[in-house]
Amino acid sequence: MPEYCFFKKGNHITALERRDIAGASDLTEKGFEKQFEELNAANVKRALARFIDIRKEEQTTTHSFVTGAVFASLLIGLVAVSGWFFIK
């Protein structure tokens, strides 16, 4: 299976085979930014689908982490306030 690298410009994402150096330099000249991820896939369509899945998973993980931290902070604050009321 070929290895694909990804380029992004705004909301547009393009996948190229890693060995396509001419295409990569062309995209870089057009303002595309090379992404960190490189994946093995059967074809370009599957590579893009997997890349999008990875990005969605990263966003979900980040959102879950932030949401959990906010919930924990609010819960600790609520426990502290209720403890203060009961101590008086």
mmCIF file of C-alpha atoms in Angstrom:
data_model
loop_
_atom_site.group_PDB
_atom_site.id
_atom_site.type_symbol
_atom_site.label_atom_id
_atom_site.label_comp_id
_atom_site.label_asym_id
_atom_site.label_seq_id
_atom_site.Cartn_x
_atom_site.Cartn_y
_atom_site.Cartn_z
ATOM 1 C CA MET A 1 0.000 0.000 0.000
ATOM 2 C CA PRO A 2 1.290 3.453 -0.822
ATOM 3 C CA GLU A 3 1.995 5.985 1.896
ATOM 4 C CA TYR A 4 0.138 9.286 1.637
ATOM 5 C CA CYS A 5 0.921 12.709 3.041
ATOM 6 C CA PHE A 6 -1.611 15.495 3.425
ATOM 7 C CA PHE A 7 -1.688 19.178 2.581
ATOM 8 C CA LYS A 8 -4.184 21.711 3.889
ATOM 9 C CA LYS A 9 -5.166 25.209 2.794
ATOM 10 C CA GLY A 10 -8.149 26.638 4.632
ATOM 11 C CA ASN A 11 -10.796 23.911 4.626
ATOM 12 C CA HIS A 12 -9.370 22.150 1.552
ATOM 13 C CA ILE A 13 -7.338 18.980 2.205
ATOM 14 C CA THR A 14 -5.369 17.143 -0.477
ATOM 15 C CA ALA A 15 -3.596 13.801 -0.272
ATOM 16 C CA LEU A 16 -0.535 12.879 -2.308
ATOM 17 C CA GLU A 17 1.634 9.829 -2.416
ATOM 18 C CA ARG A 18 4.710 10.454 -0.321
ATOM 19 C CA ARG A 19 7.029 9.853 -3.272
ATOM 20 C CA ASP A 20 5.326 12.589 -5.375
ATOM 21 C CA ILE A 21 7.892 15.298 -4.639
ATOM 22 C CA ALA A 22 6.923 17.464 -7.622
ATOM 23 C CA GLY A 23 3.267 17.513 -6.558
ATOM 24 C CA ALA A 24 4.246 18.328 -2.981
ATOM 25 C CA SER A 25 6.400 21.289 -4.022
ATOM 26 C CA ASP A 26 3.614 22.502 -6.346
ATOM 27 C CA LEU A 27 1.087 22.440 -3.516
ATOM 28 C CA THR A 28 3.508 24.201 -1.178
ATOM 29 C CA GLU A 29 3.990 26.954 -3.762
ATOM 30 C CA LYS A 30 0.204 27.339 -3.992
ATOM 31 C CA GLY A 31 0.037 27.995 -0.240
ATOM 32 C CA PHE A 32 -0.855 24.552 1.049
ATOM 33 C CA GLU A 33 0.638 23.540 4.391
ATOM 34 C CA LYS A 34 1.986 20.016 4.837
ATOM 35 C CA GLN A 35 0.319 18.182 7.706
ATOM 36 C CA PHE A 36 2.137 15.974 10.192
ATOM 37 C CA GLU A 37 0.147 12.804 9.505
ATOM 38 C CA GLU A 38 1.287 10.231 6.946
ATOM 39 C CA LEU A 39 -0.867 7.149 6.362
ATOM 40 C CA ASN A 40 -0.783 3.907 4.421
ATOM 41 C CA ALA A 41 -3.959 3.291 2.427
ATOM 42 C CA ALA A 42 -5.185 1.427 -0.634
ATOM 43 C CA ASN A 43 -6.085 4.643 -2.485
ATOM 44 C CA VAL A 44 -6.416 8.405 -2.101
ATOM 45 C CA LYS A 45 -10.099 8.250 -1.148
ATOM 46 C CA ARG A 46 -9.445 5.886 1.759
ATOM 47 C CA ALA A 47 -6.434 7.917 2.871
ATOM 48 C CA LEU A 48 -8.529 11.101 3.019
ATOM 49 C CA ALA A 49 -11.330 9.304 4.867
ATOM 50 C CA ARG A 50 -8.875 7.986 7.475
ATOM 51 C CA PHE A 51 -7.251 11.415 7.832
ATOM 52 C CA ILE A 52 -10.644 13.025 8.460
ATOM 53 C CA ASP A 53 -11.476 10.314 11.024
ATOM 54 C CA ILE A 54 -8.207 10.985 12.846
ATOM 55 C CA ARG A 55 -8.882 14.729 12.937
ATOM 56 C CA LYS A 56 -12.441 14.226 14.224
ATOM 57 C CA GLU A 57 -11.141 11.873 16.909
ATOM 58 C CA GLU A 58 -8.569 14.469 17.996
ATOM 59 C CA GLN A 59 -11.269 17.150 18.242
ATOM 60 C CA THR A 60 -13.560 14.825 20.199
ATOM 61 C CA THR A 61 -10.773 13.921 22.608
ATOM 62 C CA THR A 62 -9.864 17.565 23.160
ATOM 63 C CA HIS A 63 -13.511 18.523 23.678
ATOM 64 C CA SER A 64 -14.050 15.669 26.124
ATOM 65 C CA PHE A 65 -10.942 16.581 28.090
ATOM 66 C CA VAL A 66 -11.915 20.254 28.349
ATOM 67 C CA THR A 67 -15.511 19.428 29.222
ATOM 68 C CA GLY A 68 -14.373 17.011 31.931
ATOM 69 C CA ALA A 69 -12.002 19.580 33.421
ATOM 70 C CA VAL A 70 -14.707 22.256 33.516
ATOM 71 C CA PHE A 71 -17.172 19.837 35.098
ATOM 72 C CA ALA A 72 -14.637 18.795 37.735
ATOM 73 C CA SER A 73 -13.841 22.443 38.551
ATOM 74 C CA LEU A 74 -17.516 23.303 38.936
ATOM 75 C CA LEU A 75 -18.110 20.234 41.070
ATOM 76 C CA ILE A 76 -15.206 21.089 43.376
ATOM 77 C CA GLY A 77 -16.492 24.656 43.664
ATOM 78 C CA LEU A 78 -19.981 23.418 44.483
ATOM 79 C CA VAL A 79 -18.644 21.026 47.113
ATOM 80 C CA ALA A 80 -16.539 23.816 48.648
ATOM 81 C CA VAL A 81 -19.500 26.222 48.817
ATOM 82 C CA SER A 82 -21.848 23.601 50.245
ATOM 83 C CA GLY A 83 -19.169 22.621 52.791
ATOM 84 C CA TRP A 84 -18.812 26.245 53.817
ATOM 85 C CA PHE A 85 -22.573 26.508 54.412
ATOM 86 C CA PHE A 86 -22.639 23.349 56.535
ATOM 87 C CA ILE A 87 -19.646 24.379 58.651
ATOM 88 C CA LYS A 88 -21.335 27.621 59.685
#
